[in-house]
Amino acid sequence: MQDFPISYIEPVFRPPSEAHSLILPVTNGCSWNKCTFCEMYTQEQKKFRARDEAQVLDEIRLTGEKMIVQRVFLADGDALVLPTRRLLSILQAIREHMPEVERVSSYCLPRNLRKKSVDELKELADAGLRMAYVGCESGDEEVLARVNKGETYESSLSALDKLGQAGITRSVMILNGLGGTSLSEQHADNSARLMNESQPEFLSTLVVSFPTGEARFREGFADFRPLGQQQLFVEVERLLQRLELRDTVFRSDHASNYLVLKGTLGADKQRLLAQVRQAIEQPQQARLRQEWQRGL
Ligand code: SF4
């Protein structure tokens, strides 16, 4: 749109559940940008930088004059890397110029919260930040190290706990297949342990994929053997079996998944397990997505 007040540097990513949100870039790229499975921000124009604060505030004001907005997603890869003061001024501007906004959300890396206290996060929550999407990917130290995630079980847990204490809804992603065949079991076991300890409000699994090739990934994981479709299901089954969640919305409906699962854990645990078992034993009856439907 020619006179749209917000300028974007493509490509821009958002979680599937933010399809109807205003995407507001407050940073460009990802401040870490070293996970070997991720190509989201590797193009030159996506090199990390914080966007100019005055420009962002102007865009908020101008957008508020033109349209009614109910949801805002702060882009790019880890908007919560910004200092609390700057985030507060963005949230306050959203409240002032887009008074209908009910929810502001953002991606968040555990490392973004190392220097942020629970009290600071509470201030952000009070100013409108409702939800953080945290790509934990795995709870297993070895998998995290092999893929250069730059996080550990403890750093992930600490971030999830801080967000929880601040009242910010946590939506966690775990990557099915990230440990390949050799680390599949410990990946499932320790990811379940991380989720059980942190009890996030939302959990989704995505299937690891390499649309632009595996070369970068194999630099740190030379003996990686990808899981076949059935092995991916066995890993999800193992994860689900070990999850002891009290009230978590579980989804595996991202385009990368062969098997779409939706439910609330723990209430729907047995039903979800039965669906996965059927996909393992009778894949032709399990309504799996075909390769061409996976939209990678
Ligand atoms: S932290 Fe997220 S966006 Fe950044 S490189 Fe890793 S997976 Fe990609």
PDB file of N, CA and C in Angstrom, residues 99-161:
ATOM      1  N   PRO A  99      -6.286   3.496  20.787  1.00  0.00           N
ATOM      2  CA  PRO A  99      -6.921   3.142  22.064  1.00  0.00           C
ATOM      3  C   PRO A  99      -7.714   1.832  22.034  1.00  0.00           C
ATOM      4  N   GLU A 100      -8.031   1.325  20.825  1.00  0.00           N
ATOM      5  CA  GLU A 100      -8.787   0.062  20.767  1.00  0.00           C
ATOM      6  C   GLU A 100      -7.899  -1.170  20.928  1.00  0.00           C
ATOM      7  N   VAL A 101      -6.594  -0.986  20.954  1.00  0.00           N
ATOM      8  CA  VAL A 101      -5.705  -2.159  21.024  1.00  0.00           C
ATOM      9  C   VAL A 101      -5.932  -2.929  22.333  1.00  0.00           C
ATOM     10  N   GLU A 102      -6.186  -4.237  22.149  1.00  0.00           N
ATOM     11  CA  GLU A 102      -6.449  -5.095  23.313  1.00  0.00           C
ATOM     12  C   GLU A 102      -5.231  -5.912  23.688  1.00  0.00           C
ATOM     13  N   ARG A 103      -4.346  -6.092  22.700  1.00  0.00           N
ATOM     14  CA  ARG A 103      -3.239  -6.989  22.999  1.00  0.00           C
ATOM     15  C   ARG A 103      -2.026  -6.624  22.152  1.00  0.00           C
ATOM     16  N   VAL A 104      -0.885  -6.541  22.806  1.00  0.00           N
ATOM     17  CA  VAL A 104       0.386  -6.362  22.098  1.00  0.00           C
ATOM     18  C   VAL A 104       1.222  -7.597  22.400  1.00  0.00           C
ATOM     19  N   SER A 105       1.872  -8.116  21.373  1.00  0.00           N
ATOM     20  CA  SER A 105       2.672  -9.327  21.565  1.00  0.00           C
ATOM     21  C   SER A 105       3.981  -9.192  20.812  1.00  0.00           C
ATOM     22  N   SER A 106       4.874 -10.154  21.042  1.00  0.00           N
ATOM     23  CA  SER A 106       6.209 -10.062  20.446  1.00  0.00           C
ATOM     24  C   SER A 106       6.899 -11.418  20.546  1.00  0.00           C
ATOM     25  N   TYR A 107       7.863 -11.652  19.652  1.00  0.00           N
ATOM     26  CA  TYR A 107       8.789 -12.762  19.869  1.00  0.00           C
ATOM     27  C   TYR A 107       9.721 -12.364  21.006  1.00  0.00           C
ATOM     28  N   CYS A 108      10.266 -13.375  21.674  1.00  0.00           N
ATOM     29  CA  CYS A 108      11.175 -13.092  22.786  1.00  0.00           C
ATOM     30  C   CYS A 108      12.214 -14.196  22.879  1.00  0.00           C
ATOM     31  N   LEU A 109      13.473 -13.838  22.975  1.00  0.00           N
ATOM     32  CA  LEU A 109      14.513 -14.832  23.249  1.00  0.00           C
ATOM     33  C   LEU A 109      14.775 -14.828  24.744  1.00  0.00           C
ATOM     34  N   PRO A 110      15.048 -15.981  25.330  1.00  0.00           N
ATOM     35  CA  PRO A 110      15.377 -15.987  26.759  1.00  0.00           C
ATOM     36  C   PRO A 110      16.462 -14.962  27.102  1.00  0.00           C
ATOM     37  N   ARG A 111      17.464 -14.810  26.221  1.00  0.00           N
ATOM     38  CA  ARG A 111      18.565 -13.879  26.508  1.00  0.00           C
ATOM     39  C   ARG A 111      18.079 -12.432  26.613  1.00  0.00           C
ATOM     40  N   ASN A 112      16.962 -12.090  25.970  1.00  0.00           N
ATOM     41  CA  ASN A 112      16.422 -10.736  26.059  1.00  0.00           C
ATOM     42  C   ASN A 112      16.050 -10.356  27.491  1.00  0.00           C
ATOM     43  N   LEU A 113      15.777 -11.382  28.309  1.00  0.00           N
ATOM     44  CA  LEU A 113      15.241 -11.095  29.647  1.00  0.00           C
ATOM     45  C   LEU A 113      16.297 -11.192  30.736  1.00  0.00           C
ATOM     46  N   ARG A 114      17.542 -11.509  30.331  1.00  0.00           N
ATOM     47  CA  ARG A 114      18.577 -11.690  31.360  1.00  0.00           C
ATOM     48  C   ARG A 114      18.686 -10.490  32.265  1.00  0.00           C
ATOM     49  N   LYS A 115      18.615  -9.297  31.673  1.00  0.00           N
ATOM     50  CA  LYS A 115      18.805  -8.096  32.497  1.00  0.00           C
ATOM     51  C   LYS A 115      17.475  -7.434  32.853  1.00  0.00           C
ATOM     52  N   LYS A 116      16.378  -8.070  32.503  1.00  0.00           N
ATOM     53  CA  LYS A 116      15.082  -7.462  32.843  1.00  0.00           C
ATOM     54  C   LYS A 116      14.528  -8.168  34.077  1.00  0.00           C
ATOM     55  N   SER A 117      14.124  -7.373  35.067  1.00  0.00           N
ATOM     56  CA  SER A 117      13.580  -7.946  36.301  1.00  0.00           C
ATOM     57  C   SER A 117      12.099  -8.268  36.104  1.00  0.00           C
ATOM     58  N   VAL A 118      11.555  -9.039  37.029  1.00  0.00           N
ATOM     59  CA  VAL A 118      10.116  -9.334  36.980  1.00  0.00           C
ATOM     60  C   VAL A 118       9.326  -8.029  37.103  1.00  0.00           C
ATOM     61  N   ASP A 119       9.815  -7.106  37.926  1.00  0.00           N
ATOM     62  CA  ASP A 119       9.106  -5.826  38.073  1.00  0.00           C
ATOM     63  C   ASP A 119       9.078  -5.049  36.758  1.00  0.00           C
ATOM     64  N   GLU A 120      10.188  -5.074  36.030  1.00  0.00           N
ATOM     65  CA  GLU A 120      10.195  -4.386  34.729  1.00  0.00           C
ATOM     66  C   GLU A 120       9.199  -5.056  33.777  1.00  0.00           C
ATOM     67  N   LEU A 121       9.178  -6.389  33.805  1.00  0.00           N
ATOM     68  CA  LEU A 121       8.235  -7.096  32.921  1.00  0.00           C
ATOM     69  C   LEU A 121       6.790  -6.802  33.330  1.00  0.00           C
ATOM     70  N   LYS A 122       6.577  -6.637  34.635  1.00  0.00           N
ATOM     71  CA  LYS A 122       5.216  -6.271  35.090  1.00  0.00           C
ATOM     72  C   LYS A 122       4.833  -4.890  34.556  1.00  0.00           C
ATOM     73  N   GLU A 123       5.802  -3.995  34.529  1.00  0.00           N
ATOM     74  CA  GLU A 123       5.525  -2.652  33.967  1.00  0.00           C
ATOM     75  C   GLU A 123       5.125  -2.765  32.499  1.00  0.00           C
ATOM     76  N   LEU A 124       5.850  -3.638  31.781  1.00  0.00           N
ATOM     77  CA  LEU A 124       5.525  -3.834  30.359  1.00  0.00           C
ATOM     78  C   LEU A 124       4.136  -4.450  30.212  1.00  0.00           C
ATOM     79  N   ALA A 125       3.829  -5.406  31.090  1.00  0.00           N
ATOM     80  CA  ALA A 125       2.503  -6.044  31.037  1.00  0.00           C
ATOM     81  C   ALA A 125       1.421  -5.005  31.313  1.00  0.00           C
ATOM     82  N   ASP A 126       1.653  -4.160  32.318  1.00  0.00           N
ATOM     83  CA  ASP A 126       0.653  -3.126  32.653  1.00  0.00           C
ATOM     84  C   ASP A 126       0.481  -2.142  31.507  1.00  0.00           C
ATOM     85  N   ALA A 127       1.543  -1.942  30.737  1.00  0.00           N
ATOM     86  CA  ALA A 127       1.474  -0.994  29.612  1.00  0.00           C
ATOM     87  C   ALA A 127       0.875  -1.645  28.361  1.00  0.00           C
ATOM     88  N   GLY A 128       0.546  -2.934  28.434  1.00  0.00           N
ATOM     89  CA  GLY A 128      -0.171  -3.551  27.306  1.00  0.00           C
ATOM     90  C   GLY A 128       0.460  -4.791  26.701  1.00  0.00           C
ATOM     91  N   LEU A 129       1.691  -5.121  27.088  1.00  0.00           N
ATOM     92  CA  LEU A 129       2.315  -6.319  26.511  1.00  0.00           C
ATOM     93  C   LEU A 129       1.651  -7.559  27.119  1.00  0.00           C
ATOM     94  N   ARG A 130       0.930  -8.287  26.278  1.00  0.00           N
ATOM     95  CA  ARG A 130       0.129  -9.394  26.807  1.00  0.00           C
ATOM     96  C   ARG A 130       0.767 -10.760  26.572  1.00  0.00           C
ATOM     97  N   MET A 131       1.517 -10.886  25.481  1.00  0.00           N
ATOM     98  CA  MET A 131       1.956 -12.228  25.103  1.00  0.00           C
ATOM     99  C   MET A 131       3.364 -12.204  24.521  1.00  0.00           C
ATOM    100  N   ALA A 132       4.148 -13.241  24.873  1.00  0.00           N
ATOM    101  CA  ALA A 132       5.489 -13.390  24.297  1.00  0.00           C
ATOM    102  C   ALA A 132       5.596 -14.781  23.685  1.00  0.00           C
ATOM    103  N   TYR A 133       6.080 -14.832  22.458  1.00  0.00           N
ATOM    104  CA  TYR A 133       6.317 -16.103  21.763  1.00  0.00           C
ATOM    105  C   TYR A 133       7.788 -16.464  21.955  1.00  0.00           C
ATOM    106  N   VAL A 134       8.033 -17.570  22.631  1.00  0.00           N
ATOM    107  CA  VAL A 134       9.404 -17.934  22.978  1.00  0.00           C
ATOM    108  C   VAL A 134       9.788 -19.214  22.229  1.00  0.00           C
ATOM    109  N   GLY A 135      10.717 -19.082  21.301  1.00  0.00           N
ATOM    110  CA  GLY A 135      11.180 -20.261  20.558  1.00  0.00           C
ATOM    111  C   GLY A 135      12.231 -20.993  21.373  1.00  0.00           C
ATOM    112  N   CYS A 136      11.781 -21.854  22.277  1.00  0.00           N
ATOM    113  CA  CYS A 136      12.752 -22.624  23.089  1.00  0.00           C
ATOM    114  C   CYS A 136      13.435 -23.670  22.208  1.00  0.00           C
ATOM    115  N   GLU A 137      12.701 -24.229  21.275  1.00  0.00           N
ATOM    116  CA  GLU A 137      13.162 -25.261  20.314  1.00  0.00           C
ATOM    117  C   GLU A 137      13.414 -26.609  20.968  1.00  0.00           C
ATOM    118  N   SER A 138      14.081 -26.619  22.129  1.00  0.00           N
ATOM    119  CA  SER A 138      14.364 -27.877  22.827  1.00  0.00           C
ATOM    120  C   SER A 138      14.678 -27.565  24.283  1.00  0.00           C
ATOM    121  N   GLY A 139      14.503 -28.564  25.128  1.00  0.00           N
ATOM    122  CA  GLY A 139      14.941 -28.422  26.516  1.00  0.00           C
ATOM    123  C   GLY A 139      16.225 -29.199  26.758  1.00  0.00           C
ATOM    124  N   ASP A 140      16.779 -29.752  25.703  1.00  0.00           N
ATOM    125  CA  ASP A 140      17.961 -30.614  25.853  1.00  0.00           C
ATOM    126  C   ASP A 140      19.250 -29.831  25.589  1.00  0.00           C
ATOM    127  N   GLU A 141      20.157 -29.871  26.553  1.00  0.00           N
ATOM    128  CA  GLU A 141      21.393 -29.076  26.448  1.00  0.00           C
ATOM    129  C   GLU A 141      22.193 -29.436  25.192  1.00  0.00           C
ATOM    130  N   GLU A 142      22.261 -30.730  24.900  1.00  0.00           N
ATOM    131  CA  GLU A 142      23.095 -31.153  23.772  1.00  0.00           C
ATOM    132  C   GLU A 142      22.493 -30.665  22.449  1.00  0.00           C
ATOM    133  N   VAL A 143      21.198 -30.804  22.325  1.00  0.00           N
ATOM    134  CA  VAL A 143      20.547 -30.308  21.097  1.00  0.00           C
ATOM    135  C   VAL A 143      20.744 -28.797  20.984  1.00  0.00           C
ATOM    136  N   LEU A 144      20.526 -28.078  22.091  1.00  0.00           N
ATOM    137  CA  LEU A 144      20.660 -26.612  22.056  1.00  0.00           C
ATOM    138  C   LEU A 144      22.073 -26.208  21.639  1.00  0.00           C
ATOM    139  N   ALA A 145      23.068 -26.944  22.148  1.00  0.00           N
ATOM    140  CA  ALA A 145      24.457 -26.619  21.796  1.00  0.00           C
ATOM    141  C   ALA A 145      24.741 -26.944  20.330  1.00  0.00           C
ATOM    142  N   ARG A 146      24.273 -28.097  19.869  1.00  0.00           N
ATOM    143  CA  ARG A 146      24.550 -28.508  18.482  1.00  0.00           C
ATOM    144  C   ARG A 146      23.980 -27.532  17.458  1.00  0.00           C
ATOM    145  N   VAL A 147      22.851 -26.898  17.798  1.00  0.00           N
ATOM    146  CA  VAL A 147      22.214 -25.996  16.828  1.00  0.00           C
ATOM    147  C   VAL A 147      22.552 -24.532  17.122  1.00  0.00           C
ATOM    148  N   ASN A 148      23.448 -24.329  18.080  1.00  0.00           N
ATOM    149  CA  ASN A 148      23.940 -22.988  18.418  1.00  0.00           C
ATOM    150  C   ASN A 148      22.816 -22.040  18.822  1.00  0.00           C
ATOM    151  N   LYS A 149      21.916 -22.566  19.647  1.00  0.00           N
ATOM    152  CA  LYS A 149      20.783 -21.743  20.075  1.00  0.00           C
ATOM    153  C   LYS A 149      21.217 -20.611  21.010  1.00  0.00           C
ATOM    154  N   GLY A 150      22.342 -20.804  21.677  1.00  0.00           N
ATOM    155  CA  GLY A 150      22.816 -19.753  22.586  1.00  0.00           C
ATOM    156  C   GLY A 150      22.042 -19.718  23.890  1.00  0.00           C
ATOM    157  N   GLU A 151      21.278 -20.765  24.153  1.00  0.00           N
ATOM    158  CA  GLU A 151      20.494 -20.844  25.387  1.00  0.00           C
ATOM    159  C   GLU A 151      20.711 -22.207  26.024  1.00  0.00           C
ATOM    160  N   THR A 152      20.309 -22.316  27.279  1.00  0.00           N
ATOM    161  CA  THR A 152      20.372 -23.601  27.985  1.00  0.00           C
ATOM    162  C   THR A 152      18.995 -23.904  28.559  1.00  0.00           C
ATOM    163  N   TYR A 153      18.889 -25.087  29.144  1.00  0.00           N
ATOM    164  CA  TYR A 153      17.649 -25.429  29.862  1.00  0.00           C
ATOM    165  C   TYR A 153      17.361 -24.342  30.893  1.00  0.00           C
ATOM    166  N   GLU A 154      18.365 -23.977  31.680  1.00  0.00           N
ATOM    167  CA  GLU A 154      18.166 -23.022  32.779  1.00  0.00           C
ATOM    168  C   GLU A 154      17.819 -21.627  32.279  1.00  0.00           C
ATOM    169  N   SER A 155      18.500 -21.174  31.205  1.00  0.00           N
ATOM    170  CA  SER A 155      18.192 -19.816  30.715  1.00  0.00           C
ATOM    171  C   SER A 155      16.773 -19.769  30.150  1.00  0.00           C
ATOM    172  N   SER A 156      16.359 -20.865  29.524  1.00  0.00           N
ATOM    173  CA  SER A 156      14.991 -20.913  28.975  1.00  0.00           C
ATOM    174  C   SER A 156      13.974 -20.912  30.114  1.00  0.00           C
ATOM    175  N   LEU A 157      14.255 -21.742  31.135  1.00  0.00           N
ATOM    176  CA  LEU A 157      13.316 -21.837  32.262  1.00  0.00           C
ATOM    177  C   LEU A 157      13.221 -20.495  32.994  1.00  0.00           C
ATOM    178  N   SER A 158      14.360 -19.853  33.196  1.00  0.00           N
ATOM    179  CA  SER A 158      14.364 -18.585  33.921  1.00  0.00           C
ATOM    180  C   SER A 158      13.513 -17.542  33.176  1.00  0.00           C
ATOM    181  N   ALA A 159      13.670 -17.484  31.854  1.00  0.00           N
ATOM    182  CA  ALA A 159      12.890 -16.509  31.072  1.00  0.00           C
ATOM    183  C   ALA A 159      11.397 -16.827  31.151  1.00  0.00           C
ATOM    184  N   LEU A 160      11.046 -18.098  31.012  1.00  0.00           N
ATOM    185  CA  LEU A 160       9.627 -18.467  31.051  1.00  0.00           C
ATOM    186  C   LEU A 160       9.040 -18.169  32.429  1.00  0.00           C
ATOM    187  N   ASP A 161       9.820 -18.413  33.469  1.00  0.00           N
ATOM    188  CA  ASP A 161       9.332 -18.131  34.825  1.00  0.00           C
ATOM    189  C   ASP A 161       9.124 -16.636  35.048  1.00  0.00           C
TER     190      ASP A 161
END
